[in-house]
Amino acid sequence: MSVAEVVAGPVVTSLSIAEAAEATGLTTHTLRYYERDGLLLDAVDRASSGHRRYSQDDVGWIRMVTRLRSTGMPIREVRQYAELVRAGDGNEAERLQLLVAHRDRVRQQLAEVATHLEAIEYKIGLYERSTCTLT
Amino acid sequence: MSVAEVVAGPVVTSLSIAEAAEATGLTTHTLRYYERDGLLLDAVDRASSGHRRYSQDDVGWIRMVTRLRSTGMPIREVRQYAELVRAGDGNEAERLQLLVAHRDRVRQQLAEVATHLEAIEYKIGLYERSTCTLT
DNA sequence: GTGCGCCTTCGAGTGCACTCGAAGTCAAGC
DNA sequence: GCTTGACTTCGAGTGCACTCGAAGGCGCAC
């Protein structure tokens, strides 16, 4: 933070890589990795020192990326989506298509996991009963 | 299948590795890999030719393994569980503990994915509305 | 008896997503 | 002026779970 920021508060809140990591739950290593792999919308701004400064928009986008990632979207596909957004207006239908396809996959996978979970819970039920009768 | 099996039907239904793969949805490569990695309860029986013959119990266990795997249990932990079952009676409490821990992880992860999915669906809603107004 | 196809073992290769280490730079505090 | 610590780049390493390929064996159909 600059002296001006300390005195008057930040004009626009921007974050160091460590703060961005804190804010997004990623590591600094992963943040740099995402950037060089083209998952972010633009190269992150730099301070005069060359250090990255993450804007609120950057953080918002990274949160979207983590949502896509933690629902199982491959890096490659997140990059495609980022490329569409980067290309600007006019490809909303494509973006929509990509997200809808992902949504459908996630829903299906969620249902499958739920089914498997039920079977596991049934098994747990068996063990609980047998453990009861044993003790 | 032997001549006797063709004539009189199989005495005990046992499957070749290809049939077991078909029955479990795994590849023959993966079935061998699971066996050498200690995920199965015992070494699978062999025909006189040396070919593997999977019993119904084998297939049942492999189905359990795939349930655990596809809910995200690491190979290492499936192996631990298999070791407990292999050790025989007396460790049911441990098995139960392992399954319950897994169940809780799965439940939590399911809830997280559901939350992320909602956020993605919200985003889809935005795109759908903007695409409507555009066309 | 010969070709076919399925089986065997072994070890190496692949793809994904990080994850880490080394070597160097820069601003601030003592 | 010197240390400290957070940052930089680059490339290599890791862990996981398969996945594949090569080389060879067995038994059945023709």
Short mmCIF file of C-alpha atoms (C1' of nucleotides) in Angstrom, two decimals:
data_model
loop_
_atom_site.label_atom_id
_atom_site.label_comp_id
_atom_site.label_asym_id
_atom_site.label_seq_id
_atom_site.Cartn_x
_atom_site.Cartn_y
_atom_site.Cartn_z
CA MET A 1 0.00 0.00 0.00
CA SER A 2 1.20 3.52 -0.82
CA VAL A 3 1.53 6.34 1.73
CA ALA A 4 -1.53 8.01 0.15
CA GLU A 5 -3.51 4.84 0.68
CA VAL A 6 -2.47 4.58 4.28
CA VAL A 7 -3.47 8.22 4.89
CA ALA A 8 -6.66 8.45 2.85
CA GLY A 9 -7.57 4.81 2.34
CA PRO A 10 -7.26 3.07 -0.99
CA VAL A 11 -8.88 4.83 -3.93
CA VAL A 12 -9.54 1.55 -5.67
CA THR A 13 -9.06 -1.56 -3.59
CA SER A 14 -6.44 -3.71 -5.22
CA LEU A 15 -4.74 -6.71 -3.71
CA SER A 16 -1.27 -8.18 -3.64
CA ILE A 17 -0.95 -11.76 -4.82
CA ALA A 18 -0.87 -12.94 -1.21
CA GLU A 19 -4.07 -11.04 -0.45
CA ALA A 20 -5.71 -12.36 -3.60
CA ALA A 21 -4.71 -15.86 -2.57
CA GLU A 22 -6.26 -15.27 0.82
CA ALA A 23 -9.42 -13.88 -0.79
CA THR A 24 -9.90 -16.73 -3.23
CA GLY A 25 -8.59 -19.69 -1.27
CA LEU A 26 -5.94 -20.45 -3.87
CA THR A 27 -2.19 -20.41 -3.40
CA THR A 28 0.01 -17.74 -4.95
CA HIS A 29 1.55 -20.50 -7.06
CA THR A 30 -1.86 -21.45 -8.42
CA LEU A 31 -2.79 -17.83 -9.14
CA ARG A 32 0.33 -17.39 -11.28
CA TYR A 33 -0.28 -20.75 -12.90
CA TYR A 34 -3.85 -19.79 -13.84
CA GLU A 35 -2.63 -16.52 -15.29
CA ARG A 36 0.06 -18.08 -17.46
CA ASP A 37 -2.36 -20.80 -18.53
CA GLY A 38 -4.81 -18.23 -19.87
CA LEU A 39 -7.59 -18.76 -17.33
CA LEU A 40 -7.78 -15.10 -16.41
CA LEU A 41 -9.38 -12.46 -18.57
CA ASP A 42 -6.28 -10.31 -18.88
CA ALA A 43 -2.79 -10.19 -17.57
CA VAL A 44 -3.14 -8.88 -14.02
CA ASP A 45 -2.06 -5.26 -13.50
CA ARG A 46 1.36 -4.60 -12.08
CA ALA A 47 2.59 -2.12 -9.51
CA SER A 48 5.66 -0.08 -10.48
CA SER A 49 7.71 -2.71 -8.69
CA GLY A 50 6.41 -5.36 -11.09
CA HIS A 51 4.28 -6.98 -8.39
CA ARG A 52 0.80 -8.10 -9.38
CA ARG A 53 -2.14 -6.01 -8.21
CA TYR A 54 -5.47 -7.80 -8.33
CA SER A 55 -8.59 -5.70 -8.91
CA GLN A 56 -11.98 -6.58 -7.48
CA ASP A 57 -12.99 -7.65 -10.97
CA ASP A 58 -10.00 -9.99 -11.09
CA VAL A 59 -11.01 -11.51 -7.77
CA GLY A 60 -14.62 -11.87 -8.93
CA TRP A 61 -13.53 -13.64 -12.07
CA ILE A 62 -11.17 -15.92 -10.15
CA ARG A 63 -14.08 -16.85 -7.89
CA MET A 64 -16.06 -17.84 -10.97
CA VAL A 65 -13.09 -19.89 -12.14
CA THR A 66 -12.91 -21.70 -8.81
CA ARG A 67 -16.63 -22.44 -9.00
CA LEU A 68 -16.17 -23.95 -12.44
CA ARG A 69 -13.08 -25.85 -11.35
CA SER A 70 -14.56 -27.21 -8.16
CA THR A 71 -17.56 -28.48 -10.07
CA GLY A 72 -15.14 -30.43 -12.21
CA MET A 73 -14.69 -28.31 -15.31
CA PRO A 74 -11.26 -29.06 -16.81
CA ILE A 75 -8.70 -26.26 -17.04
CA ARG A 76 -8.87 -26.49 -20.82
CA GLU A 77 -12.58 -25.69 -20.83
CA VAL A 78 -12.28 -22.87 -18.34
CA ARG A 79 -9.70 -21.41 -20.70
CA GLN A 80 -12.15 -21.68 -23.60
CA TYR A 81 -14.75 -19.86 -21.56
CA ALA A 82 -12.25 -17.16 -20.61
CA GLU A 83 -11.35 -16.77 -24.28
CA LEU A 84 -14.99 -16.22 -25.16
CA VAL A 85 -15.40 -13.60 -22.46
CA ARG A 86 -12.14 -11.98 -23.55
CA ALA A 87 -13.36 -11.83 -27.15
CA GLY A 88 -16.06 -9.47 -25.95
CA ASP A 89 -19.69 -9.09 -26.95
CA GLY A 90 -21.35 -11.20 -29.58
CA ASN A 91 -20.63 -14.74 -28.43
CA GLU A 92 -23.04 -14.89 -25.50
CA ALA A 93 -24.82 -17.84 -27.09
CA GLU A 94 -21.59 -19.83 -27.16
CA ARG A 95 -20.81 -19.00 -23.55
CA LEU A 96 -24.32 -20.02 -22.61
CA GLN A 97 -23.95 -23.29 -24.47
CA LEU A 98 -20.70 -24.04 -22.68
CA LEU A 99 -22.17 -23.29 -19.27
CA VAL A 100 -25.36 -25.24 -19.92
CA ALA A 101 -23.36 -28.28 -21.06
CA HIS A 102 -21.31 -28.03 -17.89
CA ARG A 103 -24.40 -27.61 -15.73
CA ASP A 104 -25.94 -30.74 -17.21
CA ARG A 105 -22.79 -32.75 -16.61
CA VAL A 106 -22.61 -31.52 -13.02
CA ARG A 107 -26.26 -32.34 -12.37
CA GLN A 108 -25.80 -35.83 -13.70
CA GLN A 109 -22.65 -36.43 -11.75
CA LEU A 110 -24.33 -35.07 -8.63
CA ALA A 111 -27.15 -37.56 -9.09
CA GLU A 112 -24.72 -40.43 -9.58
CA VAL A 113 -22.71 -39.55 -6.51
CA ALA A 114 -25.96 -39.29 -4.53
CA THR A 115 -26.91 -42.79 -5.63
CA HIS A 116 -23.51 -44.20 -4.71
CA LEU A 117 -23.73 -42.38 -1.40
CA GLU A 118 -27.02 -44.08 -0.63
CA ALA A 119 -25.46 -47.48 -1.25
CA ILE A 120 -22.60 -46.57 1.07
CA GLU A 121 -25.03 -45.37 3.71
CA TYR A 122 -26.87 -48.66 3.44
CA LYS A 123 -23.60 -50.47 4.06
CA ILE A 124 -22.94 -48.23 7.04
CA GLY A 125 -26.36 -49.16 8.35
CA LEU A 126 -25.43 -52.83 8.20
CA TYR A 127 -22.20 -52.25 10.11
CA GLU A 128 -23.95 -50.14 12.72
CA ARG A 129 -26.45 -52.85 13.38
CA SER A 130 -23.83 -55.61 13.57
CA THR A 131 -21.63 -53.51 15.83
CA CYS A 132 -24.60 -52.96 18.12
CA THR A 133 -25.30 -56.65 18.45
CA LEU A 134 -21.63 -57.38 19.05
CA THR A 135 -21.14 -54.96 21.90
CA MET B 1 -16.94 -71.72 -20.66
CA SER B 2 -16.36 -75.45 -20.45
CA VAL B 3 -18.30 -78.04 -22.47
CA ALA B 4 -20.10 -79.10 -19.29
CA GLU B 5 -21.19 -75.51 -18.71
CA VAL B 6 -22.49 -75.16 -22.22
CA VAL B 7 -24.45 -78.41 -21.88
CA ALA B 8 -25.78 -78.15 -18.33
CA GLY B 9 -25.31 -74.45 -17.61
CA PRO B 10 -22.62 -73.13 -15.29
CA VAL B 11 -22.44 -74.75 -11.88
CA VAL B 12 -21.15 -71.57 -10.36
CA THR B 13 -21.28 -68.49 -12.56
CA SER B 14 -17.77 -67.20 -12.99
CA LEU B 15 -16.60 -64.62 -15.45
CA SER B 16 -13.59 -64.05 -17.63
CA ILE B 17 -11.80 -60.75 -17.19
CA ALA B 18 -13.56 -59.38 -20.27
CA GLU B 19 -16.94 -60.36 -18.84
CA ALA B 20 -16.05 -58.92 -15.45
CA ALA B 21 -15.02 -55.70 -17.17
CA GLU B 22 -18.36 -55.63 -18.96
CA ALA B 23 -20.19 -56.31 -15.70
CA THR B 24 -18.42 -53.62 -13.69
CA GLY B 25 -17.85 -50.94 -16.29
CA LEU B 26 -14.09 -51.05 -15.81
CA THR B 27 -11.47 -52.00 -18.37
CA THR B 28 -9.51 -55.24 -18.17
CA HIS B 29 -6.41 -53.12 -17.61
CA THR B 30 -8.03 -51.46 -14.61
CA LEU B 31 -9.20 -54.77 -13.16
CA ARG B 32 -5.65 -56.12 -13.24
CA TYR B 33 -4.35 -52.85 -11.87
CA TYR B 34 -6.79 -52.99 -8.93
CA GLU B 35 -5.77 -56.55 -8.19
CA ARG B 36 -2.05 -55.89 -8.15
CA ASP B 37 -2.64 -52.74 -6.11
CA GLY B 38 -4.38 -54.70 -3.37
CA LEU B 39 -7.88 -53.31 -3.83
CA LEU B 40 -9.46 -56.73 -4.14
CA LEU B 41 -10.07 -59.04 -1.23
CA ASP B 42 -8.01 -61.91 -2.60
CA ALA B 43 -6.14 -62.80 -5.72
CA VAL B 44 -8.80 -63.70 -8.24
CA ASP B 45 -9.17 -67.44 -8.98
CA ARG B 46 -7.52 -68.83 -12.07
CA ALA B 47 -8.67 -71.33 -14.64
CA SER B 48 -6.24 -74.13 -15.51
CA SER B 49 -5.08 -71.96 -18.40
CA GLY B 50 -4.03 -69.26 -15.94
CA HIS B 51 -6.86 -66.97 -16.98
CA ARG B 52 -8.68 -65.10 -14.23
CA ARG B 53 -12.13 -66.31 -13.26
CA TYR B 54 -14.21 -63.75 -11.39
CA SER B 55 -16.78 -65.05 -8.92
CA GLN B 56 -20.03 -63.22 -8.15
CA ASP B 57 -18.49 -62.19 -4.84
CA ASP B 58 -15.56 -60.71 -6.71
CA VAL B 59 -17.90 -58.74 -8.91
CA GLY B 60 -19.92 -57.58 -5.92
CA TRP B 61 -16.81 -56.36 -4.17
CA ILE B 62 -15.56 -54.61 -7.29
CA ARG B 63 -18.91 -52.82 -7.50
CA MET B 64 -18.38 -51.62 -3.94
CA VAL B 65 -14.90 -50.45 -4.90
CA THR B 66 -16.27 -48.49 -7.85
CA ARG B 67 -18.84 -46.87 -5.59
CA LEU B 68 -16.13 -45.79 -3.22
CA ARG B 69 -13.90 -44.64 -6.07
CA SER B 70 -16.58 -42.70 -7.89
CA THR B 71 -17.47 -40.89 -4.71
CA GLY B 72 -13.87 -39.77 -4.55
CA MET B 73 -12.22 -42.18 -2.15
CA PRO B 74 -8.52 -42.42 -3.00
CA ILE B 75 -7.08 -45.77 -4.06
CA ARG B 76 -4.96 -45.81 -0.92
CA GLU B 77 -8.01 -45.66 1.32
CA VAL B 78 -9.92 -48.27 -0.63
CA ARG B 79 -6.90 -50.49 -0.10
CA GLN B 80 -7.04 -49.84 3.65
CA TYR B 81 -10.69 -50.81 3.67
CA ALA B 82 -9.95 -53.96 1.68
CA GLU B 83 -7.21 -54.83 4.15
CA LEU B 84 -9.65 -54.54 7.03
CA VAL B 85 -12.18 -56.77 5.32
CA ARG B 86 -9.41 -59.21 4.42
CA ALA B 87 -8.27 -59.32 8.05
CA GLY B 88 -11.66 -60.84 8.87
CA ASP B 89 -13.96 -60.40 11.81
CA GLY B 90 -13.22 -58.15 14.72
CA ASN B 91 -12.48 -54.84 13.07
CA GLU B 92 -16.00 -53.86 12.09
CA ALA B 93 -15.75 -50.70 14.19
CA GLU B 94 -12.72 -49.59 12.18
CA ARG B 95 -14.43 -50.29 8.89
CA LEU B 96 -17.46 -48.38 10.07
CA GLN B 97 -15.28 -45.45 11.09
CA LEU B 98 -13.63 -45.39 7.69
CA LEU B 99 -16.95 -45.49 5.85
CA VAL B 100 -18.54 -42.86 8.07
CA ALA B 101 -15.59 -40.51 7.58
CA HIS B 102 -15.91 -41.01 3.85
CA ARG B 103 -19.67 -40.49 3.93
CA ASP B 104 -19.24 -37.21 5.77
CA ARG B 105 -16.67 -35.99 3.26
CA VAL B 106 -18.93 -36.94 0.38
CA ARG B 107 -21.91 -35.21 1.92
CA GLN B 108 -19.94 -32.05 2.46
CA GLN B 109 -18.51 -32.10 -1.03
CA LEU B 110 -21.97 -32.75 -2.46
CA ALA B 111 -23.28 -29.70 -0.63
CA GLU B 112 -20.41 -27.56 -1.89
CA VAL B 113 -20.88 -28.64 -5.46
CA ALA B 114 -24.61 -27.94 -5.16
CA THR B 115 -23.85 -24.42 -3.96
CA HIS B 116 -21.42 -23.80 -6.79
CA LEU B 117 -23.96 -25.22 -9.21
CA GLU B 118 -26.54 -22.72 -8.03
CA ALA B 119 -24.15 -19.87 -8.71
CA ILE B 120 -23.51 -21.25 -12.19
CA GLU B 121 -27.22 -21.59 -12.80
CA TYR B 122 -27.68 -17.99 -11.76
CA LYS B 123 -25.07 -16.99 -14.33
CA ILE B 124 -26.85 -19.07 -16.95
CA GLY B 125 -30.04 -17.22 -16.10
CA LEU B 126 -28.31 -13.91 -16.78
CA TYR B 127 -27.07 -15.10 -20.16
CA GLU B 128 -30.46 -16.50 -21.09
CA ARG B 129 -32.12 -13.21 -20.36
CA SER B 130 -29.54 -11.17 -22.28
CA THR B 131 -29.66 -13.58 -25.22
CA CYS B 132 -33.45 -13.21 -25.29
CA THR B 133 -33.28 -9.44 -25.44
CA LEU B 134 -30.65 -9.60 -28.16
CA THR B 135 -32.52 -11.89 -30.51
"C1'" DG C 1 -1.28 -77.69 -37.66
"C1'" DT C 2 -2.16 -73.06 -38.09
"C1'" DG C 3 -4.38 -68.91 -37.48
"C1'" DC C 4 -7.25 -66.34 -34.29
"C1'" DG C 5 -8.42 -64.07 -30.32
"C1'" DC C 6 -8.26 -63.65 -25.65
"C1'" DC C 7 -5.46 -64.09 -22.11
"C1'" DT C 8 -0.86 -63.44 -19.39
"C1'" DT C 9 3.13 -60.31 -17.15
"C1'" DC C 10 5.99 -56.36 -16.81
"C1'" DG C 11 7.24 -51.96 -17.04
"C1'" DA C 12 6.85 -47.69 -19.09
"C1'" DG C 13 3.94 -43.76 -20.66
"C1'" DT C 14 0.09 -40.37 -20.27
"C1'" DG C 15 -2.76 -36.52 -18.70
"C1'" DC C 16 -4.10 -33.61 -15.42
"C1'" DA C 17 -3.48 -30.06 -12.10
"C1'" DC C 18 -0.90 -28.35 -9.54
"C1'" DT C 19 3.48 -27.66 -6.58
"C1'" DC C 20 7.98 -26.58 -5.70
"C1'" DG C 21 12.75 -24.74 -5.85
"C1'" DA C 22 16.28 -21.75 -7.37
"C1'" DA C 23 17.97 -17.47 -8.33
"C1'" DG C 24 17.17 -12.94 -8.56
"C1'" DT C 25 14.69 -8.02 -7.68
"C1'" DC C 26 12.75 -4.42 -4.98
"C1'" DA C 27 10.94 -1.37 -1.14
"C1'" DA C 28 10.94 -0.53 3.56
"C1'" DG C 29 12.74 -0.62 8.27
"C1'" DC C 30 16.70 -0.42 11.41
"C1'" DG D 1 24.03 0.56 3.76
"C1'" DC D 2 22.16 -3.82 4.98
"C1'" DT D 3 18.87 -7.09 6.17
"C1'" DT D 4 14.29 -8.80 5.61
"C1'" DG D 5 10.59 -10.53 3.33
"C1'" DA D 6 7.44 -10.53 -0.24
"C1'" DC D 7 7.61 -10.61 -4.72
"C1'" DT D 8 9.40 -12.01 -9.69
"C1'" DT D 9 10.41 -15.77 -13.61
"C1'" DC D 10 11.46 -20.25 -15.28
"C1'" DG D 11 11.50 -24.81 -15.52
"C1'" DA D 12 11.35 -29.03 -13.33
"C1'" DG D 13 9.07 -32.26 -10.08
"C1'" DT D 14 5.04 -34.56 -7.84
"C1'" DG D 15 0.98 -37.47 -7.11
"C1'" DC D 16 -2.69 -39.71 -8.73
"C1'" DA D 17 -5.03 -43.00 -11.47
"C1'" DC D 18 -4.99 -45.07 -14.88
"C1'" DT D 19 -3.52 -46.58 -19.79
"C1'" DC D 20 -0.84 -48.68 -23.03
"C1'" DG D 21 2.49 -51.64 -25.52
"C1'" DA D 22 5.39 -55.49 -26.15
"C1'" DA D 23 6.20 -60.16 -26.06
"C1'" DG D 24 4.52 -64.37 -25.32
"C1'" DG D 25 1.02 -68.56 -24.10
"C1'" DC D 26 -3.24 -71.36 -24.60
"C1'" DG D 27 -7.10 -73.57 -26.66
"C1'" DC D 28 -10.52 -73.76 -30.18
"C1'" DA D 29 -12.24 -73.57 -35.29
"C1'" DC D 30 -11.09 -74.71 -39.64
#
